[in-house]
mmCIF file of C-alpha atoms in Angstrom:
data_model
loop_
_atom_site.group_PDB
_atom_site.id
_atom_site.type_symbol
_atom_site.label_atom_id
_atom_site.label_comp_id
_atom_site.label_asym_id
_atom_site.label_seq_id
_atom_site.Cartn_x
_atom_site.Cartn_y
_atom_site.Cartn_z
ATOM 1 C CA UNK D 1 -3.882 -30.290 10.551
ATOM 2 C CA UNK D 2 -1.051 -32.720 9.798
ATOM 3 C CA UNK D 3 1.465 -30.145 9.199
ATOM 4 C CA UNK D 4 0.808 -28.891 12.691
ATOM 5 C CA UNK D 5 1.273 -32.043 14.081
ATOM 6 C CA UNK D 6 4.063 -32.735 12.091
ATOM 7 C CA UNK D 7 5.316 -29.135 13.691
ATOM 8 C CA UNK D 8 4.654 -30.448 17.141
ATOM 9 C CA UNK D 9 5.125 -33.919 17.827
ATOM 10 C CA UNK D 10 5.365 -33.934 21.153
ATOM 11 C CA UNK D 11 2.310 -32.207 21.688
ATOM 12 C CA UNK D 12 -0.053 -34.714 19.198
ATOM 13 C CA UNK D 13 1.619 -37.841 20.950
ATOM 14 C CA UNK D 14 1.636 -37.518 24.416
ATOM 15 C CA UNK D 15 2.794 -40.145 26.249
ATOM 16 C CA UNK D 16 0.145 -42.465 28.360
ATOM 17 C CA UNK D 17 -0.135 -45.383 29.738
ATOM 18 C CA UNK D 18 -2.805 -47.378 31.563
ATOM 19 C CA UNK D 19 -3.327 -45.665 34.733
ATOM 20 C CA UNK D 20 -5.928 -46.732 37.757
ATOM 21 C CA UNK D 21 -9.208 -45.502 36.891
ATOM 22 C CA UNK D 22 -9.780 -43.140 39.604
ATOM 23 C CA UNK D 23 -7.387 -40.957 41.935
ATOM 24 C CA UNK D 24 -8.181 -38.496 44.406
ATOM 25 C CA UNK D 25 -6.315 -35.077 46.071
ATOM 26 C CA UNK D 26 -6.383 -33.216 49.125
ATOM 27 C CA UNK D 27 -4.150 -30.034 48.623
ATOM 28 C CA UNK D 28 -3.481 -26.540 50.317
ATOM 29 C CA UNK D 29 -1.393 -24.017 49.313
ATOM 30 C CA UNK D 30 -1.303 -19.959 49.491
ATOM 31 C CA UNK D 31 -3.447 -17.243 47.321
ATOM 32 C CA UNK D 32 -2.478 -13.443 46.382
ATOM 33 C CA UNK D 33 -5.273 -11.606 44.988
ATOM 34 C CA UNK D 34 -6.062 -10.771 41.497
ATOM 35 C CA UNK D 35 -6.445 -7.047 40.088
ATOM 36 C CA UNK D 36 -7.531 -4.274 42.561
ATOM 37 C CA UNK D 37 -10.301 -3.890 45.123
ATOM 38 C CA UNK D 38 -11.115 -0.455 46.075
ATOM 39 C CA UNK D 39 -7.248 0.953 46.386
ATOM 40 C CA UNK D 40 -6.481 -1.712 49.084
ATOM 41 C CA UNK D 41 -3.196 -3.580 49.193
ATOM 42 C CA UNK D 42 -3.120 -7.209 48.530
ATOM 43 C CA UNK D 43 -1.962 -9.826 51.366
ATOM 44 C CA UNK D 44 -1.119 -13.288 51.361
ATOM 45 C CA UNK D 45 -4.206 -15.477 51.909
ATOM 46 C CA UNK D 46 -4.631 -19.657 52.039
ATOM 47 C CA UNK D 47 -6.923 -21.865 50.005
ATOM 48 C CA UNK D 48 -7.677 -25.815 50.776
ATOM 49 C CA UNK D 49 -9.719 -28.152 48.684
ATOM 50 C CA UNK D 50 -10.162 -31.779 47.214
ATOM 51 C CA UNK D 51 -10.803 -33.127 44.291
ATOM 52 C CA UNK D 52 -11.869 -36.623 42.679
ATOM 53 C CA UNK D 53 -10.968 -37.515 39.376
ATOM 54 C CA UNK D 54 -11.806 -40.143 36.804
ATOM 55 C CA UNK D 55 -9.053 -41.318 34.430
ATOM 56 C CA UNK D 56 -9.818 -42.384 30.654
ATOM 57 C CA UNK D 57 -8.538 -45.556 29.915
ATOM 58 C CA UNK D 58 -5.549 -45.487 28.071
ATOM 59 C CA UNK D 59 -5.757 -41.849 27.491
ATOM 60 C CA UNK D 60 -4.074 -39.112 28.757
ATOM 61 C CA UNK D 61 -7.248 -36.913 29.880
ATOM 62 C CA UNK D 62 -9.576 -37.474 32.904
ATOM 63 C CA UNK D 63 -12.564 -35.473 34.103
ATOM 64 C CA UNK D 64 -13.707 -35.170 37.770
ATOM 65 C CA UNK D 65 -15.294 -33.103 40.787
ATOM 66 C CA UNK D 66 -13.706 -30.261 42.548
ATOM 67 C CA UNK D 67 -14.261 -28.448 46.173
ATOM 68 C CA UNK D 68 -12.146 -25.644 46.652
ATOM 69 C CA UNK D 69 -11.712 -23.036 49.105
ATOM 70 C CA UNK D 70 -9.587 -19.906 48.437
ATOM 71 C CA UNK D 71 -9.243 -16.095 49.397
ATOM 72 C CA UNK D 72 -8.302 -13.009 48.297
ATOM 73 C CA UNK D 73 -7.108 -10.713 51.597
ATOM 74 C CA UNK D 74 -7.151 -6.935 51.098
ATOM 75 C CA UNK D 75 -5.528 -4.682 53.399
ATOM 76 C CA UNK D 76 -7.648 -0.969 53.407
ATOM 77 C CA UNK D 77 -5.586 0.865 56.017
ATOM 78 C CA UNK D 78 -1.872 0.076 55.818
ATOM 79 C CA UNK D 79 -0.302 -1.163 59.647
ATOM 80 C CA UNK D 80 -3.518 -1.168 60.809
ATOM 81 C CA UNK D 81 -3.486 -4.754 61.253
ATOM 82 C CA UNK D 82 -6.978 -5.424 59.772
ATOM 83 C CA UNK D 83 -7.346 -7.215 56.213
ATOM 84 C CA UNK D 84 -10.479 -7.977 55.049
ATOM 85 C CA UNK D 85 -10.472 -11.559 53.704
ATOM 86 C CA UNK D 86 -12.428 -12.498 50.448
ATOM 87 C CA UNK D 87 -13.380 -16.116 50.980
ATOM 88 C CA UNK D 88 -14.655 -17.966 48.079
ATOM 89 C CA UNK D 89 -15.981 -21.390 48.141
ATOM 90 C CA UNK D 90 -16.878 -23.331 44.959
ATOM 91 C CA UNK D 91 -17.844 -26.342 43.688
ATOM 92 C CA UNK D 92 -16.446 -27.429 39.739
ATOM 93 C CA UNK D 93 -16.444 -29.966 36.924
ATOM 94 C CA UNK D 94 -12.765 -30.273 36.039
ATOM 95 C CA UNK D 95 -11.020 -31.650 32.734
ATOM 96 C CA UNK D 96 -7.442 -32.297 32.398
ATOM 97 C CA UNK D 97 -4.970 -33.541 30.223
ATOM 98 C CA UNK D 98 -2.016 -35.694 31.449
ATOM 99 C CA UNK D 99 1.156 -34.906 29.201
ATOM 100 C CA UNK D 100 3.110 -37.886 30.179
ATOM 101 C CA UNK D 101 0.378 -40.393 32.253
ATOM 102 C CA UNK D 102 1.744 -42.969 34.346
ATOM 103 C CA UNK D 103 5.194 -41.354 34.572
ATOM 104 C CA UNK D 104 6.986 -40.447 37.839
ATOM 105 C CA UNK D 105 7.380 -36.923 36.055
ATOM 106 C CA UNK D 106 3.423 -35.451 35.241
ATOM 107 C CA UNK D 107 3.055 -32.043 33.488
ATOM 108 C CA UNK D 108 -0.589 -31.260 33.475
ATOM 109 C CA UNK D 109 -2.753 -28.866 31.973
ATOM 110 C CA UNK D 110 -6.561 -28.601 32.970
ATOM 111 C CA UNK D 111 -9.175 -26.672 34.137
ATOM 112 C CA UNK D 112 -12.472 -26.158 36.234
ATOM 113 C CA UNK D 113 -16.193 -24.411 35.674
ATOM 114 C CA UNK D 114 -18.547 -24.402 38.691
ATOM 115 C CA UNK D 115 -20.007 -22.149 41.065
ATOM 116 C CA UNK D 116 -18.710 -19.544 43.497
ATOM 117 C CA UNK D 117 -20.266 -18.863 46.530
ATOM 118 C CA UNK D 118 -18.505 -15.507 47.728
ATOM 119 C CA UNK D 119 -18.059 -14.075 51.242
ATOM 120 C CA UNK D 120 -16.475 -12.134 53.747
ATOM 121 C CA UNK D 121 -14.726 -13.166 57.338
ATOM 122 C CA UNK D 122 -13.785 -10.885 59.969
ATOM 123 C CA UNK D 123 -13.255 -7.148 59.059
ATOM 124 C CA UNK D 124 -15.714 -6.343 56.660
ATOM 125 C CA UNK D 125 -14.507 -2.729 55.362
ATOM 126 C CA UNK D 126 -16.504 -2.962 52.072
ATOM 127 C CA UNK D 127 -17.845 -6.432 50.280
ATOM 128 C CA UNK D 128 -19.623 -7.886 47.204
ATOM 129 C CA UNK D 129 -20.787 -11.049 48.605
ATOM 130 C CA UNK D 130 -23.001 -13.555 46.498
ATOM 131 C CA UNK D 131 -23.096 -16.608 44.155
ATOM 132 C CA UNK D 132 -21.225 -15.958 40.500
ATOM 133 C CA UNK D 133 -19.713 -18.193 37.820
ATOM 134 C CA UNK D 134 -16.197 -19.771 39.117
ATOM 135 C CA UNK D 135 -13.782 -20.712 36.524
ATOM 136 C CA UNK D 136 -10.430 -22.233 37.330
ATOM 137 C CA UNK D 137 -7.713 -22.620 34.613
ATOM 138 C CA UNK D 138 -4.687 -24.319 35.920
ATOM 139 C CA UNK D 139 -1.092 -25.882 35.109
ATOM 140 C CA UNK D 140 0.806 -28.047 37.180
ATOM 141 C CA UNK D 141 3.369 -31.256 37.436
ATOM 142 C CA UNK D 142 2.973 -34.730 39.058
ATOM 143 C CA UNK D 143 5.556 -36.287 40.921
ATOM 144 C CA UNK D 144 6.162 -39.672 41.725
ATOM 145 C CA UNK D 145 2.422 -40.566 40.963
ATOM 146 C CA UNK D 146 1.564 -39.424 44.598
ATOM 147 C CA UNK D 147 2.299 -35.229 44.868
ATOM 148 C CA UNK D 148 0.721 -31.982 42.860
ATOM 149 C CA UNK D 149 2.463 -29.027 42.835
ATOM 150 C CA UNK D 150 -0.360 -26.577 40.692
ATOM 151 C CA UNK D 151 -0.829 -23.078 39.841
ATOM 152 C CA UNK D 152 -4.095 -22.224 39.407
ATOM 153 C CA UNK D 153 -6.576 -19.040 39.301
ATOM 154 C CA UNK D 154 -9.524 -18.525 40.886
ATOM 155 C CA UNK D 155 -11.509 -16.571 38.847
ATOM 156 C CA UNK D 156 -14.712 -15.305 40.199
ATOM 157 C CA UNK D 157 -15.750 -11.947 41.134
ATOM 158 C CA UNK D 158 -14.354 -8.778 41.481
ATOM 159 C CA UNK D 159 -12.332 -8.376 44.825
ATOM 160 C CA UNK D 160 -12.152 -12.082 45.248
ATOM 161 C CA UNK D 161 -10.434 -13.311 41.668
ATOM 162 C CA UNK D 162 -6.981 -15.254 42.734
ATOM 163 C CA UNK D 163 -3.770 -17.367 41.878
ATOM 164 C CA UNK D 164 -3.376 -20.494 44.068
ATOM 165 C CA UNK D 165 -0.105 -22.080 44.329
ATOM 166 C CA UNK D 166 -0.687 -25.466 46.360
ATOM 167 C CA UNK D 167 0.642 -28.624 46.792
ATOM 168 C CA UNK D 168 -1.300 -31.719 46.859
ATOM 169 C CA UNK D 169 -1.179 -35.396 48.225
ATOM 170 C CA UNK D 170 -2.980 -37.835 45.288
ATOM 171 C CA UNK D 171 -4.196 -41.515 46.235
ATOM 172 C CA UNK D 172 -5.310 -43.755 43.065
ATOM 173 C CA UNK D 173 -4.589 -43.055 39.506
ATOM 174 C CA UNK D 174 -1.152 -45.210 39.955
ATOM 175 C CA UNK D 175 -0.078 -46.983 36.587
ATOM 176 C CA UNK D 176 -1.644 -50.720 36.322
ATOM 177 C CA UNK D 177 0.754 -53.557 36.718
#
């Protein structure tokens, strides 16, 4: 174990400092779908959520509670102007891990397991709906203790799986004075 950390320094240390003990995020952002659903092309599609999060004191990881909604749009008959649109709320227990905490620059790694509750909105050309297992891996930065910028996927159930890009406005969590 040492010689990896001796390999990666960077990675064993990370840098924290004391941060407020809780922070929360609103954030939006845009979706494409994930893998195919029934030979339809994939569209652009919108997800919105929030998130509260408790940070460990002097530590770089924090743990919280997620609501996220996302979709996965699927287009079955090219120019016909009507896209089905996946929609998949969920509910999650996050963990993350702060690479530098406290800094104006964040890198973050993390990740969500919850509950899906998958549907369908307007056209409804073929659909799976129903409750499943949501898990949410994601990867972002921090900037300026105050905005998100994440990548994350959606992953849920066939036809609505998806990668969120989003950006997100965070108040709390600011380093202590």
């Amino acid at each position: 174990m040492s010689v990896l950390l001796a390999a990666v320094p960077h990675l064993a240390l990370a840098q924290s400092q004391r941060v407020q003990k809780f922070e929360g995020e609103l954030r939006a952002g845009f979706t494409g779908p994930l893998g195919g659903f029934r030979s339809a092309n994939s569209l652009m599609g919108a997800t919105l959520g929030w998130e509260l999060r408790y940070n460990f004191t002097e530590s770089p990881w924090d743990c919280g509670l997620m609501v996220d909604v996302s979709s996965a749009r699927w287009e079955f008959e090219p120019q016909s102007g009507t896209a089905q649109i996946n929609r998949t709320p969920a509910m999650a227990l996050t963990g993350g891990y702060n690479f530098r905490q406290g800094k104006k620059v964040n890198p973050f790694v993390g990740a969500g397991i919850g509950v899906a509750f998958c549907d369908v909105l307007d056209f409804e050309y073929d659909a799976w709906p129903g409750t499943s297992l949501y898990f949410a891996p994601r990867v972002g930065v921090e900037l300026f203790h105050h905005l998100r910028l994440t990548s994350q996927l959606n992953i849920s159930k066939k036809g609505y799986h998806n990668l969120a890009v989003t950006l997100g406005l965070v108040i709390g969590g600011r380093p202590k004075k």
